[in-house]
mmCIF file of C-alpha atoms in Angstrom:
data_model
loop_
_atom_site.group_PDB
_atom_site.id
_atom_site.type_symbol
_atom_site.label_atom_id
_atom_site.label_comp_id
_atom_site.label_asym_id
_atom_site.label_seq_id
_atom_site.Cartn_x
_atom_site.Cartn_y
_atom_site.Cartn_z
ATOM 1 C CA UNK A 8 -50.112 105.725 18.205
ATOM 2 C CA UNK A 9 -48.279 106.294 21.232
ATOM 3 C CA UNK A 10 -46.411 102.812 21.032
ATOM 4 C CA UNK A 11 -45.336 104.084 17.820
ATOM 5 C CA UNK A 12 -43.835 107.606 18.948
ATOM 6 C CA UNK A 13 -42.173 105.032 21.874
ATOM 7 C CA UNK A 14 -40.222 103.033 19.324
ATOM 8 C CA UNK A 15 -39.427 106.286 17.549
ATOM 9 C CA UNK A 16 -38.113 107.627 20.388
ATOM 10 C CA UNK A 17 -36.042 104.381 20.772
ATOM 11 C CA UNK A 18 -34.675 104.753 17.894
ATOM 12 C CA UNK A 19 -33.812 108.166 18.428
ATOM 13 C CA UNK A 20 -32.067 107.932 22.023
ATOM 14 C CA UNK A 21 -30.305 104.962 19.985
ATOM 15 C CA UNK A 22 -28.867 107.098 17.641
ATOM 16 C CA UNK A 23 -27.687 109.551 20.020
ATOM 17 C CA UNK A 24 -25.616 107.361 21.858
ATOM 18 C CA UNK A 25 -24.026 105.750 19.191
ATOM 19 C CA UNK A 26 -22.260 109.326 18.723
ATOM 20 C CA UNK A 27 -20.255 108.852 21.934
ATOM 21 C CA UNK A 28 -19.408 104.927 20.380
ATOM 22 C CA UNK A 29 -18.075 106.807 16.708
ATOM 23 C CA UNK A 30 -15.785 108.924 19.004
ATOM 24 C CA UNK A 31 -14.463 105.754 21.212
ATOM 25 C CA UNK A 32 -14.304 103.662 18.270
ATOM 26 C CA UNK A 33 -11.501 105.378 15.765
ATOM 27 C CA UNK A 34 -9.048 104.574 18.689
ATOM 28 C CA UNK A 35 -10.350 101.380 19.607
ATOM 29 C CA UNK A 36 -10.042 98.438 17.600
ATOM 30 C CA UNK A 37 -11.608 95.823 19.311
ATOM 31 C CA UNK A 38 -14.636 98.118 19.827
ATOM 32 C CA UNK A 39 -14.806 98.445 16.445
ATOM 33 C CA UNK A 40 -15.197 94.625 15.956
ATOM 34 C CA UNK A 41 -17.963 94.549 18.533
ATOM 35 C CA UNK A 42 -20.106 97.300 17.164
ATOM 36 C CA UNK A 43 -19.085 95.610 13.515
ATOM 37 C CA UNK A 44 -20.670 91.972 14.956
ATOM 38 C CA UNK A 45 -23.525 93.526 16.739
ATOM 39 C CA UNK A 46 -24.391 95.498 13.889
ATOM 40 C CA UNK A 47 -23.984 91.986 11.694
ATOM 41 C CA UNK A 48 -26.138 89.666 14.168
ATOM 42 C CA UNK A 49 -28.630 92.324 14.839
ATOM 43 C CA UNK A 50 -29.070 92.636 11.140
ATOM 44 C CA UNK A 51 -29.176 88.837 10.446
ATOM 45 C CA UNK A 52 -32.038 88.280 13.310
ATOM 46 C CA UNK A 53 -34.453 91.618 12.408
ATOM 47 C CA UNK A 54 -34.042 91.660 8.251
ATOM 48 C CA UNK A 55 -36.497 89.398 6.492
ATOM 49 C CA UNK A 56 -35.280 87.829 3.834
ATOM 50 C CA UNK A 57 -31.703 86.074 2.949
ATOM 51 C CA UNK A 58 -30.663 88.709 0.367
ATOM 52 C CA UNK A 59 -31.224 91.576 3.125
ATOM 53 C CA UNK A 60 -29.726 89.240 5.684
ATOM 54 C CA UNK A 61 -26.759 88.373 3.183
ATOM 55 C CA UNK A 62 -25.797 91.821 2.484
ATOM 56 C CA UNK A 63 -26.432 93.050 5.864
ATOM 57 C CA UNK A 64 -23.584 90.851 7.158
ATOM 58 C CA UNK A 65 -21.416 91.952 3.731
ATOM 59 C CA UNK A 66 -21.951 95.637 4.866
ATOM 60 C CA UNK A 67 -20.535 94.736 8.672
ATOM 61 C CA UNK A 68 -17.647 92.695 7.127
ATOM 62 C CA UNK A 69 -16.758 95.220 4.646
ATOM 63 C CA UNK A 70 -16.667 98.032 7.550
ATOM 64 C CA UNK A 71 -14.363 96.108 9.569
ATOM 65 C CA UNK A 72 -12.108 94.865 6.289
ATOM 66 C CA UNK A 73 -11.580 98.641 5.269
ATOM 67 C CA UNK A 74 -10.998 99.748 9.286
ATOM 68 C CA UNK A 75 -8.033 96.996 9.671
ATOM 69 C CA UNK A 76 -6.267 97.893 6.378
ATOM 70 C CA UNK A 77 -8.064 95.587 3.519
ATOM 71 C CA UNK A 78 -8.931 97.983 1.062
ATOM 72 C CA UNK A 79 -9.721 95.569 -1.878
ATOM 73 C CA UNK A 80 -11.755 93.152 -0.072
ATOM 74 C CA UNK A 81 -13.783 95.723 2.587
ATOM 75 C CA UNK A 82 -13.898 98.561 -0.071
ATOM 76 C CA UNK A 83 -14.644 96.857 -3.493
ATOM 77 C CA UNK A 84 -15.377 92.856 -3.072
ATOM 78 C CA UNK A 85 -17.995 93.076 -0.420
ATOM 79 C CA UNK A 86 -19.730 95.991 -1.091
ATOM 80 C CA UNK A 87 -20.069 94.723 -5.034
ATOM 81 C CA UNK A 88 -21.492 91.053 -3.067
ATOM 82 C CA UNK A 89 -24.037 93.288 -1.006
ATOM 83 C CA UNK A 90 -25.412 95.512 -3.882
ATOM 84 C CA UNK A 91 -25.810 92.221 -5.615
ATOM 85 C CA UNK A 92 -27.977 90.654 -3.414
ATOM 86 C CA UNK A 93 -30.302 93.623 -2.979
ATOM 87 C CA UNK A 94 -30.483 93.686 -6.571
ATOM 88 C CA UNK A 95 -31.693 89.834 -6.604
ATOM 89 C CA UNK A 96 -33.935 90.524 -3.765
ATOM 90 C CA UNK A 97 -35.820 93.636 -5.609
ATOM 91 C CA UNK A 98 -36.449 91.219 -8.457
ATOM 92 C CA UNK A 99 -37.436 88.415 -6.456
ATOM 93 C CA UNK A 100 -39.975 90.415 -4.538
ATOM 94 C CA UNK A 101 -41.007 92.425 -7.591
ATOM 95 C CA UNK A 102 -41.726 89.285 -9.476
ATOM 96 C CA UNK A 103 -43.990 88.067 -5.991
ATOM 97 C CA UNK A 104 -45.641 91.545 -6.468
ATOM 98 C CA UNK A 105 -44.447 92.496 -2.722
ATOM 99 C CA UNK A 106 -43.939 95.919 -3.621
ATOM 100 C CA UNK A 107 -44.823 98.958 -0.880
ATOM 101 C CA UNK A 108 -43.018 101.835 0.118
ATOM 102 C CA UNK A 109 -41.365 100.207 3.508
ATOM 103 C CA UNK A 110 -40.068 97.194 0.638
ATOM 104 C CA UNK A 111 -38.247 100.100 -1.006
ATOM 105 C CA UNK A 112 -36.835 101.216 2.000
ATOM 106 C CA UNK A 113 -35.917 97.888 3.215
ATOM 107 C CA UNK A 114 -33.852 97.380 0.004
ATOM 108 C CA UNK A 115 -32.383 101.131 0.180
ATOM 109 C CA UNK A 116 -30.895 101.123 3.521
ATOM 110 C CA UNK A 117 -28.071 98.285 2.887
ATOM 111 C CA UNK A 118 -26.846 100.552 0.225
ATOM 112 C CA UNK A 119 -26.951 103.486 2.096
ATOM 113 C CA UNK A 120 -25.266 102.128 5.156
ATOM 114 C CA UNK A 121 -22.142 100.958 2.924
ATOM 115 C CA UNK A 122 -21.522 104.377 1.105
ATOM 116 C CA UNK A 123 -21.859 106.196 4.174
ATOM 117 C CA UNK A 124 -20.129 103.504 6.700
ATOM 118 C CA UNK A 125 -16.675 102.960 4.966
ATOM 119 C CA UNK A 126 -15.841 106.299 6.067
ATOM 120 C CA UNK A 127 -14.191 104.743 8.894
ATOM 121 C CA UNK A 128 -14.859 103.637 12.433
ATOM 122 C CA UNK A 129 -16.298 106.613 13.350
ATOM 123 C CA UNK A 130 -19.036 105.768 10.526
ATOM 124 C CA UNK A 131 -19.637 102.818 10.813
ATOM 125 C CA UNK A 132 -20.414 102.921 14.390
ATOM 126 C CA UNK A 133 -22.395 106.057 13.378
ATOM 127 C CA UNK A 134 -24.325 103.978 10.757
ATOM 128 C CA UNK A 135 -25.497 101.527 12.842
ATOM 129 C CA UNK A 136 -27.828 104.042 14.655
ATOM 130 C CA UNK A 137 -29.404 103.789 11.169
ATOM 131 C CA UNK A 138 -30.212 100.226 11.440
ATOM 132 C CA UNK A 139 -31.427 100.722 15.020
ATOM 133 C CA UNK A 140 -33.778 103.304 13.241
ATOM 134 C CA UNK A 141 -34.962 101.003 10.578
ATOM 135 C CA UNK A 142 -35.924 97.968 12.742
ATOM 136 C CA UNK A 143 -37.473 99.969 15.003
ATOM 137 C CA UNK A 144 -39.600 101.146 12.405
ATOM 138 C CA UNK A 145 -40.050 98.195 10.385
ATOM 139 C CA UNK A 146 -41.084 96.060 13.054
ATOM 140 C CA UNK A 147 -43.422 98.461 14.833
ATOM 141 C CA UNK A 148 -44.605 100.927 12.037
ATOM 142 C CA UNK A 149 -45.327 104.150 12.274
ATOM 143 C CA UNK A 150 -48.606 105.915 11.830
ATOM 144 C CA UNK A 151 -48.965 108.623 9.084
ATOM 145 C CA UNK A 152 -49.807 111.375 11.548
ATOM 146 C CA UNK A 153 -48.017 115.078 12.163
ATOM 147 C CA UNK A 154 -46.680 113.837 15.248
ATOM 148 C CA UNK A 155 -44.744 110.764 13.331
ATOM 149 C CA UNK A 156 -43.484 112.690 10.909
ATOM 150 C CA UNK A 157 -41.739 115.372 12.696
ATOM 151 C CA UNK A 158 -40.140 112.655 14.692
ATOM 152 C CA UNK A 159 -38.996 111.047 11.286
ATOM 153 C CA UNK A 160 -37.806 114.143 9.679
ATOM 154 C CA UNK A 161 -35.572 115.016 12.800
ATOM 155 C CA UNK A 162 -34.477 111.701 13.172
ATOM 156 C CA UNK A 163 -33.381 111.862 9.543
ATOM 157 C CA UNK A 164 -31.916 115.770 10.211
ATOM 158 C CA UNK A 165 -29.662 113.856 13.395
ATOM 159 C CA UNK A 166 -28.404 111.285 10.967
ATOM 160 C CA UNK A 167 -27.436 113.851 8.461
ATOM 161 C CA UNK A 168 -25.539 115.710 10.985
ATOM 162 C CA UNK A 169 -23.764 112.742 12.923
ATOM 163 C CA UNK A 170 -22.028 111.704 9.834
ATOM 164 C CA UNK A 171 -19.943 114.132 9.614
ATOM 165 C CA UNK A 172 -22.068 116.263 7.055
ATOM 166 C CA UNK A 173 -22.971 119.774 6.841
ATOM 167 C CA UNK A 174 -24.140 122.364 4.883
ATOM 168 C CA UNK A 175 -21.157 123.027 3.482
ATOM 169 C CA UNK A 176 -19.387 121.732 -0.038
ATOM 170 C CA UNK A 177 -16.388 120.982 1.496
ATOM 171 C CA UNK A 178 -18.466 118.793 3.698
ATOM 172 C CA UNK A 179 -19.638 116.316 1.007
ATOM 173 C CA UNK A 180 -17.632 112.795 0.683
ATOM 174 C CA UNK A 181 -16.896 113.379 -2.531
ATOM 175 C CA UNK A 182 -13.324 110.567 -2.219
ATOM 176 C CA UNK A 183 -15.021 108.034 -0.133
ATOM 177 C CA UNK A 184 -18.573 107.755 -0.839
ATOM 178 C CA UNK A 185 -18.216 108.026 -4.552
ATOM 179 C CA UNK A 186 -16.178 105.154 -4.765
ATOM 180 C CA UNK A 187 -17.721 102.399 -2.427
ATOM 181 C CA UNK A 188 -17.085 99.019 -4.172
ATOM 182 C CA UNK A 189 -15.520 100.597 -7.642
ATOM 183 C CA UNK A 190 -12.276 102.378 -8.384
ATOM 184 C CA UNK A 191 -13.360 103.689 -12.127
ATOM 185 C CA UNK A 192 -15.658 107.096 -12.575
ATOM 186 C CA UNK A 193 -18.561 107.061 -13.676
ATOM 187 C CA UNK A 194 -20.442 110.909 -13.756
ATOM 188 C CA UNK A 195 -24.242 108.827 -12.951
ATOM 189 C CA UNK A 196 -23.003 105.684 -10.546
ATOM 190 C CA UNK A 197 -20.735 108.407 -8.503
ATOM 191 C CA UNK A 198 -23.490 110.949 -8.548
ATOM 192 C CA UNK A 199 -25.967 108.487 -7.670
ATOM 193 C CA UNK A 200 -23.790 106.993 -5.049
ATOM 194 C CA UNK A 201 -22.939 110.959 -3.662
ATOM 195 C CA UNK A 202 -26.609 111.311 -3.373
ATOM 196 C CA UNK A 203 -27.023 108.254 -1.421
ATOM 197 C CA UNK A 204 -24.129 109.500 1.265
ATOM 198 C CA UNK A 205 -25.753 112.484 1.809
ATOM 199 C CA UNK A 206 -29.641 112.422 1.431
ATOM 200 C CA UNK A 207 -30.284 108.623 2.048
ATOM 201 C CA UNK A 208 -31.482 109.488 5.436
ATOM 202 C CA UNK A 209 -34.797 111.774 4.276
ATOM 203 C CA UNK A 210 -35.041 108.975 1.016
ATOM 204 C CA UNK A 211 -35.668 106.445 4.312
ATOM 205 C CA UNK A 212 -37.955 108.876 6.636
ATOM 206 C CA UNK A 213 -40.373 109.672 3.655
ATOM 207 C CA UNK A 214 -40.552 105.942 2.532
ATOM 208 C CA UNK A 215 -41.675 105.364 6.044
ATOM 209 C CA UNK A 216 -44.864 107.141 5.669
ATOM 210 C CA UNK A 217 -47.875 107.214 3.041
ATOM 211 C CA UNK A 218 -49.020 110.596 3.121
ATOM 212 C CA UNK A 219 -46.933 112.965 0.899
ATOM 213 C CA UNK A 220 -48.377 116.141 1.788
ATOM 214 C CA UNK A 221 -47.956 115.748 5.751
ATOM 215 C CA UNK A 222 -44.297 114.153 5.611
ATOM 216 C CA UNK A 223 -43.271 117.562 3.242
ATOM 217 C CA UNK A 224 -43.999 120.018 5.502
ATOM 218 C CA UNK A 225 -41.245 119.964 7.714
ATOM 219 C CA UNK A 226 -38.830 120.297 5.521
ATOM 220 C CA UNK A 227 -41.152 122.821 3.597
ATOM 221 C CA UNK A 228 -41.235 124.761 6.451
ATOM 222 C CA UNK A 229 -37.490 124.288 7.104
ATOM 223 C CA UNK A 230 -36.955 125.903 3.372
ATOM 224 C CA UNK A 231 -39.401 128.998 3.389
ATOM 225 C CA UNK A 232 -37.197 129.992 6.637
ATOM 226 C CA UNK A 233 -33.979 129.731 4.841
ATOM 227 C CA UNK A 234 -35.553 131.654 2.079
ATOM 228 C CA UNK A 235 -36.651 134.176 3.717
ATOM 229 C CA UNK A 236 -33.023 135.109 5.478
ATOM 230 C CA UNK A 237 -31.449 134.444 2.648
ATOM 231 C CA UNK A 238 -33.352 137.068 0.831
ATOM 232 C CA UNK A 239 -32.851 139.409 3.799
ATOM 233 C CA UNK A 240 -29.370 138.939 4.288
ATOM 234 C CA UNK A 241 -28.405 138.619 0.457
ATOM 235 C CA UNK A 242 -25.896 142.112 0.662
ATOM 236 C CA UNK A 243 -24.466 140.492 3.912
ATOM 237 C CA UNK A 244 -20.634 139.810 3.315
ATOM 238 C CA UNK A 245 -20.646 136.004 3.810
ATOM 239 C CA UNK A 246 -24.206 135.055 1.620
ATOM 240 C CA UNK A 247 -22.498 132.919 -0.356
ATOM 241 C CA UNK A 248 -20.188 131.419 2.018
ATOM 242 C CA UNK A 249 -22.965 130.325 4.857
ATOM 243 C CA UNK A 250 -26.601 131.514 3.757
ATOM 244 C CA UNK A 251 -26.181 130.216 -0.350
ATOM 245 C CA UNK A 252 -24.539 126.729 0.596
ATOM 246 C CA UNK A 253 -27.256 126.512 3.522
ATOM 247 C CA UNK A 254 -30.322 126.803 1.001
ATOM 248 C CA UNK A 255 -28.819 124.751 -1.597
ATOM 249 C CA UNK A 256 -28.111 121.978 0.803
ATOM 250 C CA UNK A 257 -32.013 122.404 2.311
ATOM 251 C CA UNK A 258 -33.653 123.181 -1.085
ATOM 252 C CA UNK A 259 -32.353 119.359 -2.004
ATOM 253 C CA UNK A 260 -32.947 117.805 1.065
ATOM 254 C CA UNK A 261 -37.220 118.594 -0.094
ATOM 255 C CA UNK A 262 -36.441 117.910 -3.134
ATOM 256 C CA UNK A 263 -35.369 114.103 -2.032
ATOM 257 C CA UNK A 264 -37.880 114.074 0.626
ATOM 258 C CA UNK A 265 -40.676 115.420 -1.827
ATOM 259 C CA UNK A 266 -39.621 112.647 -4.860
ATOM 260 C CA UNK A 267 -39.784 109.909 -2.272
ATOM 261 C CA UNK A 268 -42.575 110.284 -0.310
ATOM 262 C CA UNK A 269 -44.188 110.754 -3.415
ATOM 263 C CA UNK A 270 -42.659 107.511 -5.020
ATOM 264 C CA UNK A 271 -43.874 105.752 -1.362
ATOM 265 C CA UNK A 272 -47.378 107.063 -1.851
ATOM 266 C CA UNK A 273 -47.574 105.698 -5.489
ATOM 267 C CA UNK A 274 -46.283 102.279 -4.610
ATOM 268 C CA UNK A 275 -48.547 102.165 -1.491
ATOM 269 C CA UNK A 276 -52.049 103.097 -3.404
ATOM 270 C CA UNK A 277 -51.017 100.031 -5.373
ATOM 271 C CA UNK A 278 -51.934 97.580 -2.381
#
């Protein structure tokens, strides 16, 4: 519906200003603390539910914590407090049967904020464009139409890009991300966590709608394209310094989007 692109678009414009806010904020402290709080009250007013609302407000504390120099507190107490709670709060609505494809989303995008966040000030106040995103969406819905889920798919593209990702290796958070709330390594947590960082935007998008053929084919489309130059320009002295990295990175952001819109449409026939 056209209400529904509106809110989108919200969403969107949202996200694009908060860009200007990540520059502003790594030299700003006190801005910093206001996005942190606005982030924490917005959260605690639009989440339903006092395990989402509990480690909404651990995800803004723990961003400010780790920006001011607490590293054991923002970076491993809070975080371990938040993925607690959305661990009680899948069971809890599991055991109610309140199961759909937006409740898996709901639960996701704590988790997702904190590994991508506590890379700084710059991160956090990028990350908060992401709950923008999500209450827009949650509260209004969006219709499972072509229109909707281009709009989702480049929001999600926007978000990959504004924190500070690319399609590059040396691009992935591999010392920040992996590590969000514990210090040991674990090959499946860190992967797991990794993943999260840098594909938990299209995990979100194709949650947000039922149809799994019409939410693949951007990214589809997106990956034929890359394909194709790839296999034109594969003798080209820089293929596997720009065009190899660049399909990789696309090939496994359908694979995400292609596992989770089809987990979304399984849990959503189940209504």
């Amino acid at each position: 519906s056209s209400k529904s692109r509106g809110w989108v678009a919200v969403a969107l414009v949202a996200g694009w200003s908060s860009r200007a806010l990540a520059e502003e904020a790594s030299n700003s402290p006190l801005l910093v603390l206001v996005i942190n709080c606005a982030a924490a009250i917005a959260g605690a007013i639009c989440w339903h539910g006092w395990t989402l609302r509990i480690s909404c407000l651990c995800a803004c504390a723990s961003w400010t914590f780790v920006h001011f120099g607490n590293d054991a507190v923002g970076r491993l107490l809070l975080p371990k407090v938040a993925y607690l709670c959305c661990l009680v709060g899948v069971v809890l609505d599991a055991r109610r049967k309140h199961t759909n494809a937006r409740w898996l989303a709901r639960h996701l995008s704590v988790p997702i904020a904190l590994v991508i966040g506590l890379r700084g000030a710059g991160g956090a106040a990028s990350v908060a464009s992401l709950f923008v995103f999500e209450m827009c969406i949650m509260q209004r819905g969006v219709a499972s139409t072509v229109d909707a889920t281009f709009l989702l798919q480049l929001a999600a593209s926007r978000f990959f890009f504004q924190t500070d990702h690319a399609c590059k290796f040396a691009r992935l958070h591999l010392t920040t991300a992996a590590f969000v709330g514990f210090d040991g390594f674990s090959f499946v947590r860190c992967g797991a966590m990794l993943w999260m960082n840098t594909y938990g935007g299209f995990a979100l998008a194709s949650l947000l709608l039922c149809d799994d053929v019409v939410v693949v084919i951007p990214r589809l489309m997106t990956c034929l394209v890359t394909t194709a130059f790839l296999s034109i320009q594969r003798r080209h002295l820089f293929a596997f310094d720009r065009f190899a990295p660049k399909f990789m990175f696309e090939f496994c952001m359908l694979l995400t989007t292609d596992m989770f819109a089809w987990v979304g449409s399984l849990l959503s026939s189940r209504d």
